[in-house]
Amino acid sequence: MQRLTIDEYREAEKLPLIVVLDDVRSMYNIGSVFRTADSFRVEAVYLCGICQTPPSTEIHKTALGAEESVSWRYFNTALEAVEELKKEGYTVLSVEQVEHSTKLQTFVPLRAQKYAVVLGNEVKGVHQEVVDASDGCLEIPQLGTKHSMNVSVTAGIIIYKFAESLILR
């Protein structure tokens, strides 16, 4: 299957994307995000606020070791992470349903740009001050009766969009 070792993964070229989790409470969701991040060689996962951090049995249960391959950092708040990312030249996009959001199907990431996406709490979403500090918002179109998705599913859709546009072509 030509899988990379953890050392090879760490040295491999990364998708220029950091995933920021804003108060995600489920360790299983966090682990799932790590696993998807590993699959597409995401640069890093930032865990903020009430997010649990590795090592954790619950995170490991769904991450299956990806928490060891994917770089991660912890911040007291997602706003702190966003402020640092912007200073480092990242375009920060919150994934949220708001006025003037960009529909995911029309979004085209630029190859020369570094991106960070913020995914919010399972119930309350991304904190408003984080949305306000972001460079914009991405919205996944939803056609059913519900107007929200599981955060780990959302992460998979968003990460795939970036990977498809920037490395899978």
PDB file of C-alpha atoms in Angstrom:
ATOM      1  CA  MET A   1       0.000   0.000   0.000  1.00  0.00           C
ATOM      2  CA  GLN A   2       3.073   2.242   0.004  1.00  0.00           C
ATOM      3  CA  ARG A   3       2.304   3.771   3.384  1.00  0.00           C
ATOM      4  CA  LEU A   4       4.768   6.229   4.850  1.00  0.00           C
ATOM      5  CA  THR A   5       6.474   5.610   8.134  1.00  0.00           C
ATOM      6  CA  ILE A   6       5.921   8.299  10.768  1.00  0.00           C
ATOM      7  CA  ASP A   7       9.427   9.653  10.078  1.00  0.00           C
ATOM      8  CA  GLU A   8       8.763   9.710   6.312  1.00  0.00           C
ATOM      9  CA  TYR A   9       5.427  11.430   6.953  1.00  0.00           C
ATOM     10  CA  ARG A  10       7.078  14.136   9.026  1.00  0.00           C
ATOM     11  CA  GLU A  11       9.579  14.819   6.227  1.00  0.00           C
ATOM     12  CA  ALA A  12       7.049  14.655   3.373  1.00  0.00           C
ATOM     13  CA  GLU A  13       5.635  17.751   1.689  1.00  0.00           C
ATOM     14  CA  LYS A  14       2.441  18.862   3.416  1.00  0.00           C
ATOM     15  CA  LEU A  15      -0.836  20.277   2.232  1.00  0.00           C
ATOM     16  CA  PRO A  16      -0.536  23.995   3.107  1.00  0.00           C
ATOM     17  CA  LEU A  17      -3.464  23.771   5.518  1.00  0.00           C
ATOM     18  CA  ILE A  18      -3.834  23.940   9.286  1.00  0.00           C
ATOM     19  CA  VAL A  19      -7.052  22.720  10.876  1.00  0.00           C
ATOM     20  CA  VAL A  20      -8.072  24.676  13.977  1.00  0.00           C
ATOM     21  CA  LEU A  21     -10.573  23.035  16.324  1.00  0.00           C
ATOM     22  CA  ASP A  22     -12.474  25.602  18.398  1.00  0.00           C
ATOM     23  CA  ASP A  23     -13.816  24.020  21.609  1.00  0.00           C
ATOM     24  CA  VAL A  24     -14.508  20.617  20.046  1.00  0.00           C
ATOM     25  CA  ARG A  25     -15.580  18.527  23.009  1.00  0.00           C
ATOM     26  CA  SER A  26     -15.651  14.963  21.616  1.00  0.00           C
ATOM     27  CA  MET A  27     -12.320  13.211  21.742  1.00  0.00           C
ATOM     28  CA  TYR A  28     -13.629  10.820  19.096  1.00  0.00           C
ATOM     29  CA  ASN A  29     -14.236  13.759  16.750  1.00  0.00           C
ATOM     30  CA  ILE A  30     -10.741  15.072  17.507  1.00  0.00           C
ATOM     31  CA  GLY A  31      -9.250  11.652  16.757  1.00  0.00           C
ATOM     32  CA  SER A  32     -11.183  11.417  13.510  1.00  0.00           C
ATOM     33  CA  VAL A  33      -9.887  14.837  12.432  1.00  0.00           C
ATOM     34  CA  PHE A  34      -6.328  13.678  13.127  1.00  0.00           C
ATOM     35  CA  ARG A  35      -6.886  10.565  11.028  1.00  0.00           C
ATOM     36  CA  THR A  36      -8.252  12.557   8.076  1.00  0.00           C
ATOM     37  CA  ALA A  37      -5.453  15.114   8.464  1.00  0.00           C
ATOM     38  CA  ASP A  38      -2.922  12.290   8.236  1.00  0.00           C
ATOM     39  CA  SER A  39      -4.590  10.901   5.107  1.00  0.00           C
ATOM     40  CA  PHE A  40      -4.071  14.154   3.224  1.00  0.00           C
ATOM     41  CA  ARG A  41      -0.795  15.233   4.895  1.00  0.00           C
ATOM     42  CA  VAL A  42      -2.291  18.331   6.494  1.00  0.00           C
ATOM     43  CA  GLU A  43       0.383  20.595   7.943  1.00  0.00           C
ATOM     44  CA  ALA A  44      -1.006  20.594  11.501  1.00  0.00           C
ATOM     45  CA  VAL A  45      -4.023  20.450  13.773  1.00  0.00           C
ATOM     46  CA  TYR A  46      -4.469  23.183  16.388  1.00  0.00           C
ATOM     47  CA  LEU A  47      -6.501  22.194  19.437  1.00  0.00           C
ATOM     48  CA  CYS A  48      -8.118  25.116  21.250  1.00  0.00           C
ATOM     49  CA  GLY A  49     -10.101  25.692  24.405  1.00  0.00           C
ATOM     50  CA  ILE A  50     -11.864  22.632  25.812  1.00  0.00           C
ATOM     51  CA  CYS A  51     -10.311  20.323  23.215  1.00  0.00           C
ATOM     52  CA  GLN A  52      -8.550  17.391  24.810  1.00  0.00           C
ATOM     53  CA  THR A  53      -4.983  16.814  23.648  1.00  0.00           C
ATOM     54  CA  PRO A  54      -2.964  13.659  23.025  1.00  0.00           C
ATOM     55  CA  PRO A  55      -2.082  11.359  24.591  1.00  0.00           C
ATOM     56  CA  SER A  56      -5.634  10.183  25.107  1.00  0.00           C
ATOM     57  CA  THR A  57      -7.153   6.725  24.802  1.00  0.00           C
ATOM     58  CA  GLU A  58     -10.338   8.197  23.306  1.00  0.00           C
ATOM     59  CA  ILE A  59      -8.470  10.278  20.711  1.00  0.00           C
ATOM     60  CA  HIS A  60      -6.290   7.295  19.829  1.00  0.00           C
ATOM     61  CA  LYS A  61      -9.360   5.076  19.358  1.00  0.00           C
ATOM     62  CA  THR A  62     -10.396   7.010  16.231  1.00  0.00           C
ATOM     63  CA  ALA A  63      -7.031   8.547  15.263  1.00  0.00           C
ATOM     64  CA  LEU A  64      -5.371   5.108  15.135  1.00  0.00           C
ATOM     65  CA  GLY A  65      -1.954   6.683  15.687  1.00  0.00           C
ATOM     66  CA  ALA A  66      -2.406   9.738  13.463  1.00  0.00           C
ATOM     67  CA  GLU A  67      -2.010  11.897  16.564  1.00  0.00           C
ATOM     68  CA  GLU A  68       1.635  10.766  16.472  1.00  0.00           C
ATOM     69  CA  SER A  69       2.248  11.608  12.807  1.00  0.00           C
ATOM     70  CA  VAL A  70       0.332  14.891  12.446  1.00  0.00           C
ATOM     71  CA  SER A  71       1.867  17.935  14.115  1.00  0.00           C
ATOM     72  CA  TRP A  72      -0.371  19.615  16.661  1.00  0.00           C
ATOM     73  CA  ARG A  73      -0.396  22.522  19.076  1.00  0.00           C
ATOM     74  CA  TYR A  74      -2.654  23.613  21.886  1.00  0.00           C
ATOM     75  CA  PHE A  75      -3.980  27.166  22.390  1.00  0.00           C
ATOM     76  CA  ASN A  76      -6.137  28.458  25.247  1.00  0.00           C
ATOM     77  CA  THR A  77      -8.527  29.938  22.686  1.00  0.00           C
ATOM     78  CA  ALA A  78      -9.061  29.639  18.961  1.00  0.00           C
ATOM     79  CA  LEU A  79      -8.775  33.432  18.762  1.00  0.00           C
ATOM     80  CA  GLU A  80      -5.154  33.186  19.977  1.00  0.00           C
ATOM     81  CA  ALA A  81      -4.458  30.582  17.290  1.00  0.00           C
ATOM     82  CA  VAL A  82      -6.091  32.715  14.581  1.00  0.00           C
ATOM     83  CA  GLU A  83      -4.128  35.807  15.571  1.00  0.00           C
ATOM     84  CA  GLU A  84      -0.850  33.871  15.405  1.00  0.00           C
ATOM     85  CA  LEU A  85      -1.747  32.260  12.079  1.00  0.00           C
ATOM     86  CA  LYS A  86      -2.569  35.623  10.531  1.00  0.00           C
ATOM     87  CA  LYS A  87       0.789  37.018  11.712  1.00  0.00           C
ATOM     88  CA  GLU A  88       2.424  34.038   9.966  1.00  0.00           C
ATOM     89  CA  GLY A  89       0.690  34.864   6.666  1.00  0.00           C
ATOM     90  CA  TYR A  90      -2.122  32.317   6.689  1.00  0.00           C
ATOM     91  CA  THR A  91      -5.519  33.067   5.221  1.00  0.00           C
ATOM     92  CA  VAL A  92      -7.921  32.007   7.968  1.00  0.00           C
ATOM     93  CA  LEU A  93     -11.378  30.757   7.024  1.00  0.00           C
ATOM     94  CA  SER A  94     -14.025  29.744   9.532  1.00  0.00           C
ATOM     95  CA  VAL A  95     -16.404  27.007   8.432  1.00  0.00           C
ATOM     96  CA  GLU A  96     -19.734  28.475   9.387  1.00  0.00           C
ATOM     97  CA  GLN A  97     -23.141  29.449   8.009  1.00  0.00           C
ATOM     98  CA  VAL A  98     -23.081  33.239   7.994  1.00  0.00           C
ATOM     99  CA  GLU A  99     -24.067  36.113   5.734  1.00  0.00           C
ATOM    100  CA  HIS A 100     -21.633  36.534   2.837  1.00  0.00           C
ATOM    101  CA  SER A 101     -20.041  33.123   3.356  1.00  0.00           C
ATOM    102  CA  THR A 102     -18.377  31.506   0.344  1.00  0.00           C
ATOM    103  CA  LYS A 103     -20.091  28.324  -0.791  1.00  0.00           C
ATOM    104  CA  LEU A 104     -17.570  25.510  -0.818  1.00  0.00           C
ATOM    105  CA  GLN A 105     -18.325  24.542  -4.415  1.00  0.00           C
ATOM    106  CA  THR A 106     -17.270  28.006  -5.642  1.00  0.00           C
ATOM    107  CA  PHE A 107     -14.130  28.288  -3.494  1.00  0.00           C
ATOM    108  CA  VAL A 108     -10.806  27.812  -5.271  1.00  0.00           C
ATOM    109  CA  PRO A 109      -7.735  27.770  -3.004  1.00  0.00           C
ATOM    110  CA  LEU A 110      -4.685  29.541  -4.409  1.00  0.00           C
ATOM    111  CA  ARG A 111      -1.533  27.459  -4.769  1.00  0.00           C
ATOM    112  CA  ALA A 112       0.766  30.166  -3.427  1.00  0.00           C
ATOM    113  CA  GLN A 113      -1.315  30.733  -0.277  1.00  0.00           C
ATOM    114  CA  LYS A 114      -1.190  29.069   3.152  1.00  0.00           C
ATOM    115  CA  TYR A 115      -4.601  28.401   4.696  1.00  0.00           C
ATOM    116  CA  ALA A 116      -6.110  27.624   8.071  1.00  0.00           C
ATOM    117  CA  VAL A 117      -9.690  26.507   8.571  1.00  0.00           C
ATOM    118  CA  VAL A 118     -11.524  26.822  11.867  1.00  0.00           C
ATOM    119  CA  LEU A 119     -14.097  24.201  12.821  1.00  0.00           C
ATOM    120  CA  GLY A 120     -16.331  24.823  15.798  1.00  0.00           C
ATOM    121  CA  ASN A 121     -17.941  23.185  18.766  1.00  0.00           C
ATOM    122  CA  GLU A 122     -20.447  20.439  18.032  1.00  0.00           C
ATOM    123  CA  VAL A 123     -23.363  22.506  19.378  1.00  0.00           C
ATOM    124  CA  LYS A 124     -22.371  26.170  19.243  1.00  0.00           C
ATOM    125  CA  GLY A 125     -20.090  26.246  16.194  1.00  0.00           C
ATOM    126  CA  VAL A 126     -17.184  28.660  15.815  1.00  0.00           C
ATOM    127  CA  HIS A 127     -17.063  31.440  18.429  1.00  0.00           C
ATOM    128  CA  GLN A 128     -18.304  34.747  16.997  1.00  0.00           C
ATOM    129  CA  GLU A 129     -15.061  36.574  17.829  1.00  0.00           C
ATOM    130  CA  VAL A 130     -13.181  33.940  15.823  1.00  0.00           C
ATOM    131  CA  VAL A 131     -15.563  34.347  12.881  1.00  0.00           C
ATOM    132  CA  ASP A 132     -15.046  38.114  13.112  1.00  0.00           C
ATOM    133  CA  ALA A 133     -11.248  37.713  13.158  1.00  0.00           C
ATOM    134  CA  SER A 134     -11.250  35.340  10.179  1.00  0.00           C
ATOM    135  CA  ASP A 135     -10.524  36.434   6.616  1.00  0.00           C
ATOM    136  CA  GLY A 136     -13.791  34.857   5.510  1.00  0.00           C
ATOM    137  CA  CYS A 137     -16.135  31.933   5.986  1.00  0.00           C
ATOM    138  CA  LEU A 138     -16.687  28.768   3.996  1.00  0.00           C
ATOM    139  CA  GLU A 139     -20.079  27.115   3.954  1.00  0.00           C
ATOM    140  CA  ILE A 140     -20.887  23.566   2.932  1.00  0.00           C
ATOM    141  CA  PRO A 141     -24.216  23.528   1.074  1.00  0.00           C
ATOM    142  CA  GLN A 142     -26.796  21.349   2.780  1.00  0.00           C
ATOM    143  CA  LEU A 143     -29.937  20.172   1.059  1.00  0.00           C
ATOM    144  CA  GLY A 144     -31.781  18.291   3.784  1.00  0.00           C
ATOM    145  CA  THR A 145     -33.769  19.222   6.868  1.00  0.00           C
ATOM    146  CA  LYS A 146     -30.721  19.658   9.119  1.00  0.00           C
ATOM    147  CA  HIS A 147     -28.457  22.658   8.895  1.00  0.00           C
ATOM    148  CA  SER A 148     -25.406  21.252  10.595  1.00  0.00           C
ATOM    149  CA  MET A 149     -22.966  18.390  10.201  1.00  0.00           C
ATOM    150  CA  ASN A 150     -20.763  16.429  12.542  1.00  0.00           C
ATOM    151  CA  VAL A 151     -17.470  18.308  12.950  1.00  0.00           C
ATOM    152  CA  SER A 152     -15.336  15.362  11.844  1.00  0.00           C
ATOM    153  CA  VAL A 153     -17.454  14.904   8.702  1.00  0.00           C
ATOM    154  CA  THR A 154     -17.139  18.626   8.016  1.00  0.00           C
ATOM    155  CA  ALA A 155     -13.365  18.366   8.441  1.00  0.00           C
ATOM    156  CA  GLY A 156     -13.236  15.540   5.911  1.00  0.00           C
ATOM    157  CA  ILE A 157     -15.190  17.499   3.317  1.00  0.00           C
ATOM    158  CA  ILE A 158     -13.141  20.673   3.810  1.00  0.00           C
ATOM    159  CA  ILE A 159      -9.762  18.913   3.853  1.00  0.00           C
ATOM    160  CA  TYR A 160     -10.657  16.992   0.709  1.00  0.00           C
ATOM    161  CA  LYS A 161     -11.610  20.242  -1.066  1.00  0.00           C
ATOM    162  CA  PHE A 162      -8.156  21.676  -0.352  1.00  0.00           C
ATOM    163  CA  ALA A 163      -6.368  18.435  -1.265  1.00  0.00           C
ATOM    164  CA  GLU A 164      -8.330  18.068  -4.500  1.00  0.00           C
ATOM    165  CA  SER A 165      -7.536  21.621  -5.526  1.00  0.00           C
ATOM    166  CA  LEU A 166      -3.901  21.743  -4.461  1.00  0.00           C
ATOM    167  CA  ILE A 167      -2.327  18.267  -4.601  1.00  0.00           C
ATOM    168  CA  LEU A 168      -4.562  15.617  -6.133  1.00  0.00           C
ATOM    169  CA  ARG A 169      -4.675  17.043  -9.666  1.00  0.00           C
TER     170      ARG A 169
END
